[in-house]
Tab-separated table of C-alpha atoms in Angstrom:
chain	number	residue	atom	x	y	z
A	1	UNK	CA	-30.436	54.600	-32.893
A	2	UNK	CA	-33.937	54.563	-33.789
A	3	UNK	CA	-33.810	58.186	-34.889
A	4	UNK	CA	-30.904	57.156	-37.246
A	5	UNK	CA	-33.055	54.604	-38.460
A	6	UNK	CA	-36.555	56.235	-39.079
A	7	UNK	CA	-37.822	56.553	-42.286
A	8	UNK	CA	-37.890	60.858	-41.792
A	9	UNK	CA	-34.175	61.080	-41.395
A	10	UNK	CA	-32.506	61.307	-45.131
A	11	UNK	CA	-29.751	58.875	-44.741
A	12	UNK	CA	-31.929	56.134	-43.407
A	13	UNK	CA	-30.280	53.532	-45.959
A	14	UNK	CA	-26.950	54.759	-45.835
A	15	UNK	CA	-26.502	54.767	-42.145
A	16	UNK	CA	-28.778	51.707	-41.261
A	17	UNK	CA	-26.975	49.028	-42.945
A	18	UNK	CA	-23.543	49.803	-41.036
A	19	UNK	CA	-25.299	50.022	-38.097
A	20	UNK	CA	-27.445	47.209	-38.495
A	21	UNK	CA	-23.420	45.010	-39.504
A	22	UNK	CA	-22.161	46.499	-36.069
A	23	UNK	CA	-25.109	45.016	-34.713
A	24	UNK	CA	-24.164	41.727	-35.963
A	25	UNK	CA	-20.811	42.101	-35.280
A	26	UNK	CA	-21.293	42.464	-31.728
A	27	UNK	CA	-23.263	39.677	-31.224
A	28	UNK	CA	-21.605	37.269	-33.190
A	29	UNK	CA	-17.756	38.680	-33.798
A	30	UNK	CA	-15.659	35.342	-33.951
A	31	UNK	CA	-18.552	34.311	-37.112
A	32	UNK	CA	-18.502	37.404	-38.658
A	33	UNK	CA	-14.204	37.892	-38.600
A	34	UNK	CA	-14.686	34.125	-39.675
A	35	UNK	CA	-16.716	35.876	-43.159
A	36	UNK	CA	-13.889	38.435	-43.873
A	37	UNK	CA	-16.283	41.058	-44.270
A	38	UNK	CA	-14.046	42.776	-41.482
A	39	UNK	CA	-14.535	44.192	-38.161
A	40	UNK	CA	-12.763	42.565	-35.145
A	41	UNK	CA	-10.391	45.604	-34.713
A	42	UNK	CA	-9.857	44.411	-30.917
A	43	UNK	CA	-8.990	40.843	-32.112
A	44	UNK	CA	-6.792	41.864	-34.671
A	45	UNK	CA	-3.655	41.937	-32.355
A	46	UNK	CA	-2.469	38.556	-32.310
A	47	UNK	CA	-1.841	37.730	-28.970
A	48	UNK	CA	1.293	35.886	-29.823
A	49	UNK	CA	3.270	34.568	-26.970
A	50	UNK	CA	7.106	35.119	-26.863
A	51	UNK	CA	9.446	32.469	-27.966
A	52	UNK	CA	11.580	32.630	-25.016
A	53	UNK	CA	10.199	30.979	-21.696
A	54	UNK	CA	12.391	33.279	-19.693
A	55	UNK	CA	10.415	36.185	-20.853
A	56	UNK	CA	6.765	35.023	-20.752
A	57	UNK	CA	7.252	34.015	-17.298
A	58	UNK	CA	8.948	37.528	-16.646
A	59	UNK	CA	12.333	36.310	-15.740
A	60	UNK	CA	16.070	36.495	-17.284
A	61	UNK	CA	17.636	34.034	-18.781
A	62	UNK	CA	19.838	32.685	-16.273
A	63	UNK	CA	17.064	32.991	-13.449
A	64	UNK	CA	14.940	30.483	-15.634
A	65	UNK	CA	17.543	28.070	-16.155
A	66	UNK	CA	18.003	28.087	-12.203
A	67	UNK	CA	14.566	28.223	-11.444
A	68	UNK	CA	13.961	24.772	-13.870
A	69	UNK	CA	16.889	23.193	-12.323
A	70	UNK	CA	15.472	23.623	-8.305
A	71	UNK	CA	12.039	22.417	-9.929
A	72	UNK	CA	14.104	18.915	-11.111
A	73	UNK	CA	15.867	18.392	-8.147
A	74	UNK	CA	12.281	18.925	-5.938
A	75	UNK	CA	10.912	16.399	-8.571
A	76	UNK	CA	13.385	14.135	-8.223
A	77	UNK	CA	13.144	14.416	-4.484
A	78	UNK	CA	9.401	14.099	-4.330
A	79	UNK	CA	9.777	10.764	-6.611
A	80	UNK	CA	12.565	9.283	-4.201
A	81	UNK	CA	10.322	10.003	-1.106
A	82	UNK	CA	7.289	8.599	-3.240
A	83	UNK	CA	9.855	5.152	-3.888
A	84	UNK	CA	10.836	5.094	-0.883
A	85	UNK	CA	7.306	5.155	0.931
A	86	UNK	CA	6.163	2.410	-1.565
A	87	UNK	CA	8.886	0.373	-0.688
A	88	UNK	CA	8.394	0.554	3.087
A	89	UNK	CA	4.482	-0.345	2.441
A	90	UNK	CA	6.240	-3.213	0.695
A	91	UNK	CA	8.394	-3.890	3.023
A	92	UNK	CA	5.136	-4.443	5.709
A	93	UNK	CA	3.242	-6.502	3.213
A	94	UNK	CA	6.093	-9.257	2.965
A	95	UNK	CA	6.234	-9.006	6.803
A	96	UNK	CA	2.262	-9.465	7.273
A	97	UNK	CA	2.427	-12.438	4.518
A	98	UNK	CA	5.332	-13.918	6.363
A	99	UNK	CA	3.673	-13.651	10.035
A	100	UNK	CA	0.446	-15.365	8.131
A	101	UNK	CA	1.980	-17.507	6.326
A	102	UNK	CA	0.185	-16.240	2.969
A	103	UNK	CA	2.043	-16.707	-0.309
A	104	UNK	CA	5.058	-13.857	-1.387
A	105	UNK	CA	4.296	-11.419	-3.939
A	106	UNK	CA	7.141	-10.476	-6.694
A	107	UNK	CA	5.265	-6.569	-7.158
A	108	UNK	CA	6.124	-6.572	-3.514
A	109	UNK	CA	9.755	-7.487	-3.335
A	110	UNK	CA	10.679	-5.837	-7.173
A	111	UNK	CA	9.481	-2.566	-5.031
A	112	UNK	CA	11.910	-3.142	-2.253
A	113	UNK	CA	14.420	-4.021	-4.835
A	114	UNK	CA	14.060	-0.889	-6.379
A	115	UNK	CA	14.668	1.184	-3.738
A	116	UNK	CA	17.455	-0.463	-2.670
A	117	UNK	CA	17.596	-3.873	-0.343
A	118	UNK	CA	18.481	-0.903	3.130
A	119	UNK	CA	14.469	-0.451	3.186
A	120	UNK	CA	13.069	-1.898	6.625
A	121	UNK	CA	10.130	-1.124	8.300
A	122	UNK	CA	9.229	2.385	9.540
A	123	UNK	CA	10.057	3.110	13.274
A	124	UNK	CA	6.544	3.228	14.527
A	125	UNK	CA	5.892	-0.296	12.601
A	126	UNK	CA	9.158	-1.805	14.060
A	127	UNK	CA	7.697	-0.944	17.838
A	128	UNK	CA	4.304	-2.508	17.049
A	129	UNK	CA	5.576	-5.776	15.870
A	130	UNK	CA	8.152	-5.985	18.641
A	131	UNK	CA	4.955	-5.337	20.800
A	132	UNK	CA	2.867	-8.565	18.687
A	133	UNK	CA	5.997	-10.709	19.094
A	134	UNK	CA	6.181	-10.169	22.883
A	135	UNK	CA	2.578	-10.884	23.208
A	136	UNK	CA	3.087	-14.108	21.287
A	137	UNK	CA	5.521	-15.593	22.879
A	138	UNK	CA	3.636	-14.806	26.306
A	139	UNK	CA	0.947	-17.002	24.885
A	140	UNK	CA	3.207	-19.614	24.050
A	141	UNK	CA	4.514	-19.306	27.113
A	142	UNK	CA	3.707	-22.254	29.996
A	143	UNK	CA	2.218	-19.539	32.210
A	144	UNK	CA	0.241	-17.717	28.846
A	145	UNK	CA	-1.259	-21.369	28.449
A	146	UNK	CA	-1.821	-21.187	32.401
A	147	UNK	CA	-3.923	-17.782	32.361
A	148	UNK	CA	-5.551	-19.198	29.249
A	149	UNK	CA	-6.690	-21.637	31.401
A	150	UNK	CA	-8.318	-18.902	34.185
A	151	UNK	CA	-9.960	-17.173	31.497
A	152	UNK	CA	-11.955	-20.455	30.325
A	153	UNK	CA	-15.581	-21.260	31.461
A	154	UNK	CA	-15.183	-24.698	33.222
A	155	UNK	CA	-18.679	-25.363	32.628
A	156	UNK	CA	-19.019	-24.945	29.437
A	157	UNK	CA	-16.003	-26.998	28.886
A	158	UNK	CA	-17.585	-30.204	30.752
A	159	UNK	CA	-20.771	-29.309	29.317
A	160	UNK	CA	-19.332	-29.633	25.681
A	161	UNK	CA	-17.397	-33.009	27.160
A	162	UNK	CA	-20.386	-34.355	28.229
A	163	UNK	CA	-21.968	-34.004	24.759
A	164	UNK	CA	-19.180	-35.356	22.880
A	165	UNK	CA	-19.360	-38.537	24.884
A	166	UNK	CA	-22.716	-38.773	24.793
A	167	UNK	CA	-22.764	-38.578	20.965
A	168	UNK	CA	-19.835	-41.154	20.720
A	169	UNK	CA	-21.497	-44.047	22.986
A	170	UNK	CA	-24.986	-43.232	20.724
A	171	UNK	CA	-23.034	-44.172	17.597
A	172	UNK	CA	-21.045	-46.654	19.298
A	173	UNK	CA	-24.172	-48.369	19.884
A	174	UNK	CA	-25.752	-47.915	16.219
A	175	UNK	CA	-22.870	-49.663	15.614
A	176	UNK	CA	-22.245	-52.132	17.483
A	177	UNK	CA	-25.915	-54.272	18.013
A	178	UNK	CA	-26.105	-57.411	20.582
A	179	UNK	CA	-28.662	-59.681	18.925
């Protein structure tokens, strides 16, 4: 290139300026197609996509159609699952607000609703509140209250006693002054 463009060659002027534009051309081709001073053979081709789904994804006609129809179906499996998970999450909020007696929660139940009233807790849940219940009512229990009882430090129990009355006849007496 620099031989085509030194001053001893003859067509120095001719030559250099359409080098010198394919130069520019390179380096900056969408801004000089952008001009209209030409160039930009390559990008000439349009790359226009086909009309027809089928064929940009390389398929017939009828294999598309089937192929968008499985893809519904699989969505509208997917969303049912997704429902019907939300509505079993549900489903153990109401039961924990119940079991702590918090207040109910109308996103909660308009969930279950949703996905239809047959929603009840997942197995695994089910088996760990049966397991909570049984353990409650073993505490309620006349022999849960009994180990209850094992498990307590005596001492600290009289202890506390022993403060309580101590503390009562000290304001008893505040209160009550003999002249």
């Amino acid at each position: 290139m620099s031989a085509v463009l030194s001053s001893d060659s003859p067509n120095c002027c001719h030559l250099g300026a359409p080098l010198l534009f394919v130069g520019v051309q390179h380096a900056y081709p969408k801004q000089v197609k952008n001009l209209g001073l030409g160039g930009g053979g390559e990008e000439s081709k349009e790359e226009s996509t086909p009309s027809d789904p089928a064929a940009a994804a390389g398929m017939t006609r009828e294999e598309y159609e089937e192929y968008q129809k499985q893809m519904v179906e699989e969505k509208m499996e997917r969303d049912a699952a997704f429902a019907q998970k939300k509505a079993e999450r549900a489903c153990l909020r109401v039961h924990l607000r119940e079991k702590y007696r918090l207040p109910k929660s109308e996103l909660d139940e308009n969930q279950i609703q949703m996905a239809g009233d047959d929603v009840g807790l997942p197995e695994d849940l089910q088996k760990m509140v049966a397991e909570d219940q049984v353990e409650e009512e073993d505490k309620d229990s006349i022999l849960g209250q009994l180990q209850n009882i094992q498990n307590m430090d005596m001492d600290a129990i009289k202890e506390k006693a022993q403060a309580t009355f101590t503390e009562m006849k000290q304001a008893a007496e505040q209160k009550c002054s003999v002249m």
